[in-house]
mmCIF file of C-alpha atoms and ligand atoms in Angstrom:
data_model
loop_
_atom_site.group_PDB
_atom_site.id
_atom_site.type_symbol
_atom_site.label_atom_id
_atom_site.label_comp_id
_atom_site.label_asym_id
_atom_site.label_seq_id
_atom_site.Cartn_x
_atom_site.Cartn_y
_atom_site.Cartn_z
ATOM 1 C CA MET O 50 -32.763 -14.276 23.376
ATOM 2 C CA SER O 51 -29.476 -12.459 23.552
ATOM 3 C CA LEU O 52 -26.478 -13.961 21.883
ATOM 4 C CA LYS O 53 -23.059 -12.742 22.839
ATOM 5 C CA ILE O 54 -20.313 -13.514 20.385
ATOM 6 C CA MET O 55 -16.756 -13.089 21.516
ATOM 7 C CA VAL O 56 -13.994 -13.452 19.017
ATOM 8 C CA TYR O 57 -10.480 -13.970 20.218
ATOM 9 C CA ILE O 58 -7.666 -13.472 17.809
ATOM 10 C CA ILE O 59 -4.540 -15.248 18.862
ATOM 11 C CA LYS O 60 -1.713 -13.963 16.740
ATOM 12 C CA SER O 61 0.127 -16.858 15.174
ATOM 13 C CA LEU O 62 3.735 -17.211 16.208
ATOM 14 C CA GLN O 63 5.809 -16.283 13.198
ATOM 15 C CA SER O 64 7.961 -19.369 13.679
ATOM 16 C CA GLY O 65 5.202 -21.817 14.539
ATOM 17 C CA PRO O 66 4.088 -24.096 11.739
ATOM 18 C CA ALA O 67 0.416 -24.282 10.925
ATOM 19 C CA ALA O 68 -0.674 -22.323 13.985
ATOM 20 C CA VAL O 69 -4.397 -21.668 14.100
ATOM 21 C CA SER O 70 -4.742 -17.985 14.872
ATOM 22 C CA LEU O 71 -8.422 -17.386 15.221
ATOM 23 C CA SER O 72 -10.988 -19.028 17.376
ATOM 24 C CA VAL O 73 -14.582 -18.164 18.058
ATOM 25 C CA THR O 74 -16.279 -18.457 21.418
ATOM 26 C CA LEU O 75 -20.026 -18.262 21.567
ATOM 27 C CA GLU O 76 -22.048 -17.663 24.641
ATOM 28 C CA CYS O 77 -25.804 -17.999 24.454
ATOM 29 C CA SER O 78 -27.756 -16.652 27.429
ATOM 30 C CA SER O 79 -30.549 -19.208 27.086
ATOM 31 C CA ALA O 80 -28.430 -22.328 26.676
ATOM 32 C CA ARG O 81 -25.022 -21.844 28.235
ATOM 33 C CA GLY O 82 -22.621 -24.660 27.496
ATOM 34 C CA ARG O 83 -24.859 -26.295 24.921
ATOM 35 C CA PRO O 84 -24.144 -25.261 21.290
ATOM 36 C CA SER O 85 -27.358 -24.337 19.506
ATOM 37 C CA CYS O 86 -27.747 -24.649 15.749
ATOM 38 C CA CYS O 87 -27.226 -20.907 15.402
ATOM 39 C CA GLU O 88 -23.986 -21.141 17.367
ATOM 40 C CA GLN O 89 -22.781 -23.935 15.106
ATOM 41 C CA ALA O 90 -23.553 -21.850 12.015
ATOM 42 C CA HIS O 91 -21.527 -18.955 13.393
ATOM 43 C CA ALA O 92 -18.692 -21.220 14.409
ATOM 44 C CA LYS O 93 -18.440 -22.512 10.853
ATOM 45 C CA MET O 94 -18.171 -18.942 9.589
ATOM 46 C CA ALA O 95 -14.934 -18.372 11.508
ATOM 47 C CA VAL O 96 -11.823 -17.676 9.485
ATOM 48 C CA GLU O 97 -9.009 -20.091 10.184
ATOM 49 C CA GLU O 98 -5.398 -19.258 9.581
ATOM 50 C CA ASP O 99 -2.413 -21.514 9.091
ATOM 51 C CA ILE O 100 0.931 -21.460 7.347
ATOM 52 C CA PHE O 101 1.007 -22.556 3.702
ATOM 53 C CA GLY O 102 4.762 -22.353 3.139
ATOM 54 C CA THR O 103 7.679 -20.002 2.809
ATOM 55 C CA PHE O 104 8.805 -17.613 0.141
ATOM 56 C CA PHE O 105 12.282 -16.157 -0.335
ATOM 57 C CA ASP O 106 11.830 -12.447 -0.828
ATOM 58 C CA GLU O 107 14.544 -11.245 -3.231
ATOM 59 C CA GLU O 108 14.063 -7.620 -2.161
ATOM 60 C CA THR O 109 14.607 -8.131 1.565
ATOM 61 C CA LYS O 110 16.691 -11.337 1.186
ATOM 62 C CA THR O 111 14.616 -13.022 3.863
ATOM 63 C CA ASP O 112 12.305 -16.004 4.096
ATOM 64 C CA VAL O 113 8.733 -14.876 4.502
ATOM 65 C CA LEU O 114 5.956 -17.104 5.816
ATOM 66 C CA VAL O 115 3.052 -17.503 3.445
ATOM 67 C CA LYS O 116 -0.183 -17.593 5.411
ATOM 68 C CA ARG O 117 -3.360 -19.330 4.360
ATOM 69 C CA PHE O 118 -6.887 -18.344 5.363
ATOM 70 C CA THR O 119 -9.879 -20.660 5.206
ATOM 71 C CA LEU O 120 -13.409 -19.310 4.826
ATOM 72 C CA LYS O 121 -16.179 -21.815 5.541
ATOM 73 C CA ASN O 122 -19.925 -21.728 5.663
ATOM 74 C CA SER O 123 -22.473 -24.126 7.102
ATOM 75 C CA ASN O 124 -23.114 -25.735 3.683
ATOM 76 C CA ASN O 125 -19.629 -27.298 3.708
ATOM 77 C CA VAL O 126 -18.420 -24.766 1.158
ATOM 78 C CA SER O 127 -14.877 -23.642 1.856
ATOM 79 C CA VAL O 128 -12.429 -21.320 0.163
ATOM 80 C CA GLN O 129 -8.729 -20.928 0.896
ATOM 81 C CA ILE O 130 -6.609 -17.914 0.050
ATOM 82 C CA ILE O 131 -2.892 -17.382 0.620
ATOM 83 C CA THR O 132 -0.891 -14.199 1.156
ATOM 84 C CA TYR O 133 1.236 -14.914 -1.945
ATOM 85 C CA GLY O 134 -0.628 -13.098 -4.701
ATOM 86 C CA ALA O 135 -3.799 -12.961 -2.526
ATOM 87 C CA THR O 136 -4.304 -16.242 -4.396
ATOM 88 C CA ILE O 137 -7.339 -18.519 -4.111
ATOM 89 C CA THR O 138 -5.884 -21.996 -3.681
ATOM 90 C CA THR O 139 -9.055 -24.019 -3.020
ATOM 91 C CA ILE O 140 -12.809 -23.783 -3.631
ATOM 92 C CA ASN O 141 -14.665 -26.814 -2.256
ATOM 93 C CA ILE O 142 -18.297 -26.974 -3.327
ATOM 94 C CA PRO O 143 -20.877 -29.797 -3.225
ATOM 95 C CA ASP O 144 -22.468 -31.452 -6.251
ATOM 96 C CA LYS O 145 -26.164 -32.339 -6.502
ATOM 97 C CA ASN O 146 -25.609 -35.307 -4.127
ATOM 98 C CA GLY O 147 -23.655 -33.270 -1.612
ATOM 99 C CA THR O 148 -20.273 -34.665 -2.666
ATOM 100 C CA LEU O 149 -17.560 -32.046 -2.374
ATOM 101 C CA ALA O 150 -15.005 -31.262 -5.047
ATOM 102 C CA ASP O 151 -12.325 -28.632 -5.275
ATOM 103 C CA VAL O 152 -13.213 -26.752 -8.484
ATOM 104 C CA ASN O 153 -10.228 -24.372 -8.477
ATOM 105 C CA LEU O 154 -6.933 -25.263 -10.182
ATOM 106 C CA GLY O 155 -3.831 -24.711 -8.083
ATOM 107 C CA PHE O 156 -0.848 -26.257 -6.341
ATOM 108 C CA ASP O 157 -0.266 -28.103 -3.069
ATOM 109 C CA ASP O 158 2.668 -25.959 -2.018
ATOM 110 C CA MET O 159 4.711 -22.861 -2.742
ATOM 111 C CA ASN O 160 7.029 -24.733 -5.151
ATOM 112 C CA GLY O 161 4.057 -24.969 -7.496
ATOM 113 C CA TYR O 162 3.036 -21.346 -7.196
ATOM 114 C CA LEU O 163 6.654 -20.281 -7.843
ATOM 115 C CA LEU O 164 6.939 -22.242 -11.104
ATOM 116 C CA SER O 165 7.686 -19.921 -14.014
ATOM 117 C CA THR O 166 4.935 -21.797 -15.868
ATOM 118 C CA ASN O 167 2.282 -21.017 -13.218
ATOM 119 C CA PRO O 168 -0.382 -19.366 -15.408
ATOM 120 C CA TYR O 169 -1.588 -16.997 -12.635
ATOM 121 C CA PHE O 170 -3.692 -19.733 -10.963
ATOM 122 C CA GLY O 171 -6.190 -18.046 -8.609
ATOM 123 C CA ALA O 172 -4.123 -14.889 -8.157
ATOM 124 C CA VAL O 173 -5.065 -11.247 -7.973
ATOM 125 C CA VAL O 174 -3.558 -9.694 -11.064
ATOM 126 C CA GLY O 175 -2.508 -6.042 -11.415
ATOM 127 C CA ARG O 176 -1.690 -3.146 -11.500
ATOM 128 C CA VAL O 177 -3.187 -3.621 -14.974
ATOM 129 C CA ALA O 178 -4.541 -7.051 -15.851
ATOM 130 C CA ASN O 179 -4.497 -8.221 -19.479
ATOM 131 C CA ARG O 180 -2.501 -6.350 -22.104
ATOM 132 C CA ILE O 181 -1.120 -2.867 -22.671
ATOM 133 C CA LYS O 182 -0.095 -2.499 -26.305
ATOM 134 C CA GLY O 183 3.601 -1.761 -26.834
ATOM 135 C CA ALA O 184 3.997 -1.665 -23.025
ATOM 136 C CA ARG O 185 3.458 2.070 -23.018
ATOM 137 C CA PHE O 186 0.803 4.701 -22.491
ATOM 138 C CA SER O 187 0.511 8.444 -22.003
ATOM 139 C CA ILE O 188 -1.329 10.354 -19.307
ATOM 140 C CA LYS O 189 -1.658 14.140 -19.666
ATOM 141 C CA GLY O 190 1.078 14.195 -22.322
ATOM 142 C CA GLN O 191 3.602 12.228 -20.288
ATOM 143 C CA GLN O 192 4.644 8.843 -21.686
ATOM 144 C CA TYR O 193 5.218 5.882 -19.378
ATOM 145 C CA ASN O 194 6.975 2.653 -20.329
ATOM 146 C CA VAL O 195 5.948 -0.436 -18.412
ATOM 147 C CA ALA O 196 7.605 -3.858 -18.442
ATOM 148 C CA ALA O 197 7.244 -5.703 -21.773
ATOM 149 C CA ASN O 198 6.760 -9.286 -20.611
ATOM 150 C CA ARG O 199 4.646 -10.775 -23.425
ATOM 151 C CA GLY O 200 6.552 -9.984 -26.636
ATOM 152 C CA GLU O 201 6.512 -6.217 -27.016
ATOM 153 C CA ASN O 202 3.355 -5.928 -24.903
ATOM 154 C CA HIS O 203 2.669 -5.733 -21.173
ATOM 155 C CA LEU O 204 0.659 -8.591 -19.623
ATOM 156 C CA HIS O 205 -0.936 -8.924 -16.169
ATOM 157 C CA GLY O 206 1.051 -6.216 -14.381
ATOM 158 C CA GLY O 207 4.511 -7.046 -15.735
ATOM 159 C CA ILE O 208 7.445 -9.201 -14.721
ATOM 160 C CA LYS O 209 6.629 -9.160 -11.020
ATOM 161 C CA GLY O 210 2.991 -8.222 -10.828
ATOM 162 C CA PHE O 211 0.676 -8.343 -7.822
ATOM 163 C CA ASP O 212 0.303 -12.120 -8.272
ATOM 164 C CA LYS O 213 3.974 -12.530 -7.244
ATOM 165 C CA LYS O 214 3.893 -10.311 -4.155
ATOM 166 C CA ILE O 215 3.365 -11.119 -0.503
ATOM 167 C CA TRP O 216 0.275 -9.299 0.724
ATOM 168 C CA ALA O 217 -0.488 -8.312 4.325
ATOM 169 C CA ALA O 218 -3.639 -9.923 5.703
ATOM 170 C CA ASN O 219 -6.181 -8.904 8.284
ATOM 171 C CA VAL O 220 -9.170 -10.896 9.511
ATOM 172 C CA GLU O 221 -12.318 -9.072 10.540
ATOM 173 C CA GLY O 222 -15.222 -11.269 11.540
ATOM 174 C CA SER O 223 -15.848 -13.658 8.656
ATOM 175 C CA LYS O 224 -13.871 -11.611 6.109
ATOM 176 C CA VAL O 225 -10.210 -11.470 5.272
ATOM 177 C CA THR O 226 -8.582 -8.444 3.653
ATOM 178 C CA PHE O 227 -5.303 -8.571 1.770
ATOM 179 C CA SER O 228 -3.330 -5.346 1.307
ATOM 180 C CA TYR O 229 -0.438 -4.418 -0.911
ATOM 181 C CA LEU O 230 1.341 -1.124 -1.491
ATOM 182 C CA SER O 231 2.691 -0.859 -5.018
ATOM 183 C CA LYS O 232 5.397 1.798 -5.058
ATOM 184 C CA ASP O 233 5.801 4.641 -7.527
ATOM 185 C CA GLY O 234 7.721 3.261 -10.541
ATOM 186 C CA GLU O 235 7.020 -0.437 -9.863
ATOM 187 C CA GLU O 236 6.996 -2.173 -13.257
ATOM 188 C CA GLY O 237 7.055 1.365 -14.725
ATOM 189 C CA TYR O 238 3.698 2.570 -13.340
ATOM 190 C CA PRO O 239 3.294 6.116 -12.002
ATOM 191 C CA GLY O 240 2.508 6.786 -8.340
ATOM 192 C CA ASP O 241 1.976 4.664 -5.283
ATOM 193 C CA LEU O 242 -1.077 2.447 -5.404
ATOM 194 C CA LEU O 243 -2.570 1.062 -2.208
ATOM 195 C CA VAL O 244 -4.672 -2.026 -2.903
ATOM 196 C CA ASN O 245 -7.087 -3.848 -0.596
ATOM 197 C CA VAL O 246 -8.828 -7.043 -1.604
ATOM 198 C CA THR O 247 -11.477 -8.409 0.769
ATOM 199 C CA TYR O 248 -12.707 -11.974 0.424
ATOM 200 C CA SER O 249 -15.925 -13.175 2.060
ATOM 201 C CA LEU O 250 -18.154 -16.214 1.745
ATOM 202 C CA SER O 251 -21.886 -15.995 2.432
ATOM 203 C CA GLU O 252 -24.349 -18.611 3.627
ATOM 204 C CA ASP O 253 -25.792 -18.426 0.084
ATOM 205 C CA ASN O 254 -22.501 -19.787 -1.282
ATOM 206 C CA GLU O 255 -21.421 -16.449 -2.676
ATOM 207 C CA LEU O 256 -17.707 -15.832 -2.782
ATOM 208 C CA VAL O 257 -17.321 -12.060 -2.928
ATOM 209 C CA LEU O 258 -14.156 -10.155 -3.810
ATOM 210 C CA GLU O 259 -14.079 -6.433 -3.108
ATOM 211 C CA MET O 260 -11.018 -4.906 -4.775
ATOM 212 C CA LYS O 261 -10.236 -1.310 -3.855
ATOM 213 C CA ALA O 262 -7.348 0.973 -4.727
ATOM 214 C CA THR O 263 -6.210 4.550 -4.244
ATOM 215 C CA CYS O 264 -3.222 6.326 -5.796
ATOM 216 C CA THR O 265 -0.858 9.259 -5.395
ATOM 217 C CA LYS O 266 -0.496 10.016 -9.150
ATOM 218 C CA PRO O 267 -2.835 9.398 -12.089
ATOM 219 C CA THR O 268 -2.333 5.745 -13.055
ATOM 220 C CA PRO O 269 -4.132 3.061 -15.001
ATOM 221 C CA VAL O 270 -5.693 0.368 -12.786
ATOM 222 C CA ASN O 271 -7.400 -2.821 -13.851
ATOM 223 C CA LEU O 272 -7.406 -5.589 -11.268
ATOM 224 C CA THR O 273 -8.848 -9.057 -11.687
ATOM 225 C CA ASN O 274 -8.801 -12.478 -10.088
ATOM 226 C CA HIS O 275 -7.373 -15.161 -12.360
ATOM 227 C CA ALA O 276 -9.081 -18.272 -10.893
ATOM 228 C CA TYR O 277 -9.290 -21.281 -13.222
ATOM 229 C CA PHE O 278 -12.473 -23.315 -12.759
ATOM 230 C CA ASN O 279 -13.521 -26.824 -13.637
ATOM 231 C CA LEU O 280 -16.905 -27.519 -12.039
ATOM 232 C CA ALA O 281 -16.378 -31.275 -12.366
ATOM 233 C CA GLY O 282 -13.284 -30.943 -10.153
ATOM 234 C CA HIS O 283 -9.929 -29.225 -10.668
ATOM 235 C CA ASN O 284 -8.285 -32.414 -12.007
ATOM 236 C CA GLU O 285 -11.034 -33.552 -14.390
ATOM 237 C CA GLY O 286 -9.424 -32.007 -17.457
ATOM 238 C CA ALA O 287 -10.674 -30.924 -20.869
ATOM 239 C CA LYS O 288 -12.972 -33.939 -21.194
ATOM 240 C CA GLU O 289 -15.250 -32.451 -18.501
ATOM 241 C CA ILE O 290 -14.726 -28.795 -19.501
ATOM 242 C CA TYR O 291 -16.214 -29.685 -22.893
ATOM 243 C CA GLU O 292 -19.345 -30.927 -21.035
ATOM 244 C CA HIS O 293 -19.938 -27.511 -19.420
ATOM 245 C CA GLU O 294 -22.743 -25.305 -20.692
ATOM 246 C CA LEU O 295 -21.713 -21.679 -20.676
ATOM 247 C CA MET O 296 -23.845 -18.568 -20.984
ATOM 248 C CA LEU O 297 -22.370 -15.058 -21.149
ATOM 249 C CA ASN O 298 -24.494 -11.965 -20.618
ATOM 250 C CA ALA O 299 -22.622 -10.074 -23.328
ATOM 251 C CA ASP O 300 -24.048 -8.752 -26.585
ATOM 252 C CA SER O 301 -20.726 -7.454 -27.940
ATOM 253 C CA TYR O 302 -17.008 -8.160 -27.726
ATOM 254 C CA THR O 303 -13.735 -6.435 -28.548
ATOM 255 C CA PRO O 304 -12.059 -8.149 -31.548
ATOM 256 C CA ALA O 305 -8.298 -8.365 -31.216
ATOM 257 C CA VAL O 306 -5.188 -8.973 -33.297
ATOM 258 C CA ASP O 307 -2.486 -10.842 -31.378
ATOM 259 C CA ALA O 308 -4.674 -10.374 -28.271
ATOM 260 C CA ILE O 309 -4.619 -6.558 -28.575
ATOM 261 C CA PRO O 310 -8.092 -5.122 -29.235
ATOM 262 C CA THR O 311 -8.451 -3.316 -32.550
ATOM 263 C CA GLY O 312 -10.660 -0.740 -30.807
ATOM 264 C CA GLU O 313 -13.878 -1.987 -32.404
ATOM 265 C CA ILE O 314 -16.824 -3.073 -30.279
ATOM 266 C CA VAL O 315 -18.689 -5.646 -32.363
ATOM 267 C CA PRO O 316 -22.068 -7.364 -31.770
ATOM 268 C CA VAL O 317 -21.656 -11.066 -30.986
ATOM 269 C CA LYS O 318 -24.761 -12.000 -32.975
ATOM 270 C CA GLY O 319 -23.950 -14.544 -35.671
ATOM 271 C CA THR O 320 -20.381 -15.105 -34.414
ATOM 272 C CA PRO O 321 -18.786 -17.883 -32.296
ATOM 273 C CA PHE O 322 -18.773 -15.287 -29.503
ATOM 274 C CA ASP O 323 -22.530 -15.327 -29.115
ATOM 275 C CA LEU O 324 -22.988 -17.177 -25.826
ATOM 276 C CA GLN O 325 -26.148 -15.302 -24.855
ATOM 277 C CA THR O 326 -27.978 -18.596 -24.770
ATOM 278 C CA PRO O 327 -26.083 -21.450 -23.067
ATOM 279 C CA LYS O 328 -23.724 -23.372 -25.345
ATOM 280 C CA LEU O 329 -22.007 -26.667 -24.736
ATOM 281 C CA LEU O 330 -18.263 -25.945 -24.797
ATOM 282 C CA LYS O 331 -17.711 -29.126 -26.793
ATOM 283 C CA LYS O 332 -19.622 -27.419 -29.631
ATOM 284 C CA ALA O 333 -18.584 -23.812 -29.009
ATOM 285 C CA ILE O 334 -14.797 -24.158 -28.692
ATOM 286 C CA PRO O 335 -14.180 -25.805 -32.111
ATOM 287 C CA GLU O 336 -16.148 -22.964 -33.755
ATOM 288 C CA THR O 337 -13.747 -20.290 -32.448
ATOM 289 C CA PRO O 338 -11.020 -19.047 -34.838
ATOM 290 C CA GLU O 339 -8.200 -20.079 -32.504
ATOM 291 C CA ASN O 340 -9.688 -23.268 -31.014
ATOM 292 C CA GLY O 341 -10.526 -21.742 -27.659
ATOM 293 C CA TYR O 342 -11.676 -18.511 -26.089
ATOM 294 C CA ASP O 343 -9.274 -15.784 -25.021
ATOM 295 C CA ASN O 344 -11.530 -12.796 -25.594
ATOM 296 C CA ASN O 345 -12.908 -9.773 -23.834
ATOM 297 C CA PHE O 346 -16.697 -9.621 -23.777
ATOM 298 C CA CYS O 347 -18.701 -6.466 -23.034
ATOM 299 C CA VAL O 348 -21.050 -7.223 -20.152
ATOM 300 C CA ILE O 349 -24.603 -5.905 -20.652
ATOM 301 C CA GLN O 350 -24.978 -2.965 -18.290
ATOM 302 C CA LYS O 351 -28.202 -2.442 -16.379
ATOM 303 C CA ASN O 352 -28.981 -0.042 -13.563
ATOM 304 C CA THR O 353 -29.139 -2.663 -10.854
ATOM 305 C CA GLU O 354 -29.689 -1.865 -7.186
ATOM 306 C CA ASN O 355 -26.340 -3.230 -6.000
ATOM 307 C CA GLY O 356 -24.453 -1.990 -9.072
ATOM 308 C CA LEU O 357 -23.596 -5.544 -10.156
ATOM 309 C CA ASN O 358 -24.473 -7.109 -13.480
ATOM 310 C CA LEU O 359 -24.683 -10.765 -14.373
ATOM 311 C CA VAL O 360 -21.565 -11.790 -16.288
ATOM 312 C CA GLY O 361 -22.449 -15.375 -17.026
ATOM 313 C CA ARG O 362 -23.457 -18.789 -15.843
ATOM 314 C CA ALA O 363 -21.615 -22.091 -16.154
ATOM 315 C CA LEU O 364 -23.296 -25.457 -15.578
ATOM 316 C CA HIS O 365 -21.689 -28.873 -15.399
ATOM 317 C CA PRO O 366 -24.785 -31.061 -15.908
ATOM 318 C CA LYS O 367 -23.378 -34.357 -14.606
ATOM 319 C CA SER O 368 -22.443 -32.952 -11.175
ATOM 320 C CA GLY O 369 -25.183 -30.316 -11.263
ATOM 321 C CA ARG O 370 -22.679 -27.683 -10.134
ATOM 322 C CA VAL O 371 -23.479 -24.156 -11.262
ATOM 323 C CA MET O 372 -21.405 -20.990 -11.037
ATOM 324 C CA GLU O 373 -22.833 -17.552 -11.731
ATOM 325 C CA VAL O 374 -20.573 -14.511 -11.871
ATOM 326 C CA PHE O 375 -21.585 -10.898 -11.208
ATOM 327 C CA THR O 376 -19.520 -7.711 -11.365
ATOM 328 C CA ASN O 377 -19.603 -3.923 -11.544
ATOM 329 C CA GLN O 378 -16.922 -4.007 -14.273
ATOM 330 C CA PRO O 379 -17.648 -3.415 -17.965
ATOM 331 C CA GLY O 380 -15.865 -6.502 -19.299
ATOM 332 C CA VAL O 381 -14.913 -10.116 -18.774
ATOM 333 C CA GLN O 382 -12.092 -12.149 -20.284
ATOM 334 C CA LEU O 383 -13.262 -15.646 -21.102
ATOM 335 C CA TYR O 384 -10.120 -17.761 -21.269
ATOM 336 C CA THR O 385 -10.325 -21.515 -21.814
ATOM 337 C CA ALA O 386 -6.753 -22.318 -20.729
ATOM 338 C CA ASN O 387 -5.586 -22.452 -24.343
ATOM 339 C CA PHE O 388 -1.927 -21.955 -23.461
ATOM 340 C CA VAL O 389 -1.769 -24.499 -20.654
ATOM 341 C CA PRO O 390 0.558 -27.228 -22.033
ATOM 342 C CA GLU O 391 -0.732 -30.344 -23.798
ATOM 343 C CA ASP O 392 1.906 -32.592 -22.206
ATOM 344 C CA ASP O 393 2.585 -33.563 -18.571
ATOM 345 C CA SER O 394 4.673 -30.483 -17.782
ATOM 346 C CA LEU O 395 2.340 -28.652 -15.383
ATOM 347 C CA PRO O 396 1.903 -30.735 -12.219
ATOM 348 C CA GLY O 397 -1.050 -29.678 -10.067
ATOM 349 C CA LYS O 398 -2.727 -30.503 -6.763
ATOM 350 C CA GLY O 399 -2.752 -34.129 -5.612
ATOM 351 C CA GLY O 400 -0.323 -35.324 -8.306
ATOM 352 C CA CYS O 401 -2.485 -34.452 -11.307
ATOM 353 C CA PHE O 402 -1.345 -32.654 -14.463
ATOM 354 C CA TYR O 403 -3.184 -29.617 -15.780
ATOM 355 C CA LYS O 404 -3.555 -29.426 -19.522
ATOM 356 C CA LYS O 405 -4.930 -27.308 -22.355
ATOM 357 C CA HIS O 406 -8.687 -26.632 -22.094
ATOM 358 C CA GLY O 407 -8.699 -28.186 -18.594
ATOM 359 C CA ALA O 408 -10.379 -25.111 -17.079
ATOM 360 C CA PHE O 409 -12.070 -21.837 -17.876
ATOM 361 C CA CYS O 410 -11.537 -18.356 -16.431
ATOM 362 C CA LEU O 411 -14.043 -15.538 -16.200
ATOM 363 C CA GLU O 412 -11.813 -12.564 -15.412
ATOM 364 C CA THR O 413 -13.946 -9.530 -14.591
ATOM 365 C CA GLN O 414 -12.127 -6.458 -15.884
ATOM 366 C CA ASN O 415 -12.000 -3.248 -17.856
ATOM 367 C CA TYR O 416 -11.382 -3.860 -21.567
ATOM 368 C CA PRO O 417 -7.773 -4.823 -22.444
ATOM 369 C CA ASN O 418 -5.502 -1.918 -23.448
ATOM 370 C CA ALA O 419 -8.193 0.551 -22.292
ATOM 371 C CA VAL O 420 -5.508 3.083 -21.338
ATOM 372 C CA ASN O 421 -4.584 3.435 -25.045
ATOM 373 C CA GLN O 422 -8.084 3.233 -26.460
ATOM 374 C CA ALA O 423 -10.091 6.459 -26.033
ATOM 375 C CA ASN O 424 -13.436 4.799 -26.869
ATOM 376 C CA PHE O 425 -13.029 2.141 -24.139
ATOM 377 C CA PRO O 426 -14.161 2.814 -20.549
ATOM 378 C CA ASN O 427 -11.730 5.011 -18.638
ATOM 379 C CA SER O 428 -9.050 3.065 -16.754
ATOM 380 C CA VAL O 429 -7.080 5.969 -15.263
ATOM 381 C CA LEU O 430 -7.498 6.449 -11.524
ATOM 382 C CA LEU O 431 -6.802 9.924 -10.129
ATOM 383 C CA PRO O 432 -5.543 10.839 -6.641
ATOM 384 C CA GLY O 433 -8.549 11.338 -4.392
ATOM 385 C CA GLN O 434 -10.627 8.785 -6.298
ATOM 386 C CA ALA O 435 -11.250 5.171 -5.312
ATOM 387 C CA TYR O 436 -11.108 2.196 -7.677
ATOM 388 C CA ILE O 437 -13.816 -0.224 -6.561
ATOM 389 C CA HIS O 438 -14.219 -3.563 -8.278
ATOM 390 C CA THR O 439 -16.595 -6.250 -7.041
ATOM 391 C CA ALA O 440 -16.527 -9.807 -8.363
ATOM 392 C CA LEU O 441 -19.109 -12.221 -7.015
ATOM 393 C CA TYR O 442 -19.071 -15.956 -7.721
ATOM 394 C CA LYS O 443 -22.271 -17.713 -6.695
ATOM 395 C CA PHE O 444 -22.227 -21.499 -6.461
ATOM 396 C CA SER O 445 -25.345 -23.650 -6.504
ATOM 397 C CA VAL O 446 -26.615 -26.969 -7.842
ATOM 398 C CA GLN O 447 -29.128 -27.818 -10.519
ATOM 399 C CA LYS O 448 -30.755 -31.221 -10.099
HETATM 400 C C1 BGC K 105 -4.941 -13.941 -21.032
HETATM 401 C C2 BGC K 105 -4.254 -14.992 -21.842
HETATM 402 C C3 BGC K 105 -3.070 -15.484 -21.054
HETATM 403 C C4 BGC K 105 -3.581 -16.040 -19.758
HETATM 404 C C5 BGC K 105 -2.528 -16.602 -18.854
HETATM 405 C C6 BGC K 105 -5.384 -14.553 -19.752
HETATM 406 O O1 BGC K 105 -5.971 -13.586 -18.953
HETATM 407 O O2 BGC K 105 -6.015 -13.371 -21.721
HETATM 408 O O3 BGC K 105 -3.845 -14.484 -23.096
HETATM 409 O O4 BGC K 105 -2.354 -16.456 -21.759
HETATM 410 O O5 BGC K 105 -4.269 -15.048 -19.065
HETATM 411 O O6 BGC K 105 -1.455 -15.819 -18.800
#
């Protein structure tokens, strides 16, 4: 049986609100006019595009439309990503009874994403995620000063990092790629950096991020996605986060003072950072020195066929929702939303308020401050080389 798939891309009118810009036409030689199950599966894989909102670009002094892309599969899983920050706004996944919940913290509109208190919800963070000590580093004897935006240190790419930029977007089949050109000197970094982040969603409920970058001068690069998860549902708060069981495939971590690694790489055995066997967060969090995790763990490296290693597994027993994370990166920041406010000052989707410990992040990354720490994995990208970072989130249910 021959199946001819024709994809028509209708460019959305820049002025038109919520214009759907991609449609899929399927033509099956054996059953013209009658959609078969395989046609339906393909149709669900189409990427839809609409307009999420507008953003006033200070640089060009113009209003820019923020586009939103929806990836769907035939299991009712859907993921939405917007061109502001290449940010994941929604991840709808079923529980063990098939009931969907959005497990990704975020906002209903651009006003939320533009809040100064937005803690990087769902965004791609860079040029260097996490911290650079003293907001400076040297490459080949030349010192560079980057923006100091967390005390005297540099955090998540600086004052206006990649999370606060409008990215170009391009749909190809069932994937969407976001691109951003970071210019030489932006936030103090050397050289142009061209970044492409491709999002795809498989029929096995795998959300895959392929982050790639190339540069014109040697520069540190450490991208991540800063999604905040609550497998009970984005608005279920700390009460349900504490019911999650979390396992991390990490046998060591990088101790830090004021969030800057000391340079040591220490076995987790016998410490509150040993999550090699699943631990209930209700028990694990109170055992940590600062009442919550905000630590870089060293992912156990194996020579796997696809180059990815298991980072960890989170289970919310009541809903049965499971998330496993895989990456080719050496580290992961486990962050349990410790600095999200305790009061009602961070309004989220659907009128809820996000609060401390109301989510967890598993930010695949190089170790923090790697550019200043010779014994950490290299973070300097050279012209002619490609930075390639895969992060894979696999969703399933456990009955
Ligand atoms: C950092 C935290 C920070 C949070 C939000 C995490 O990646 O490790 O220290 O507060 O992001 O900014």
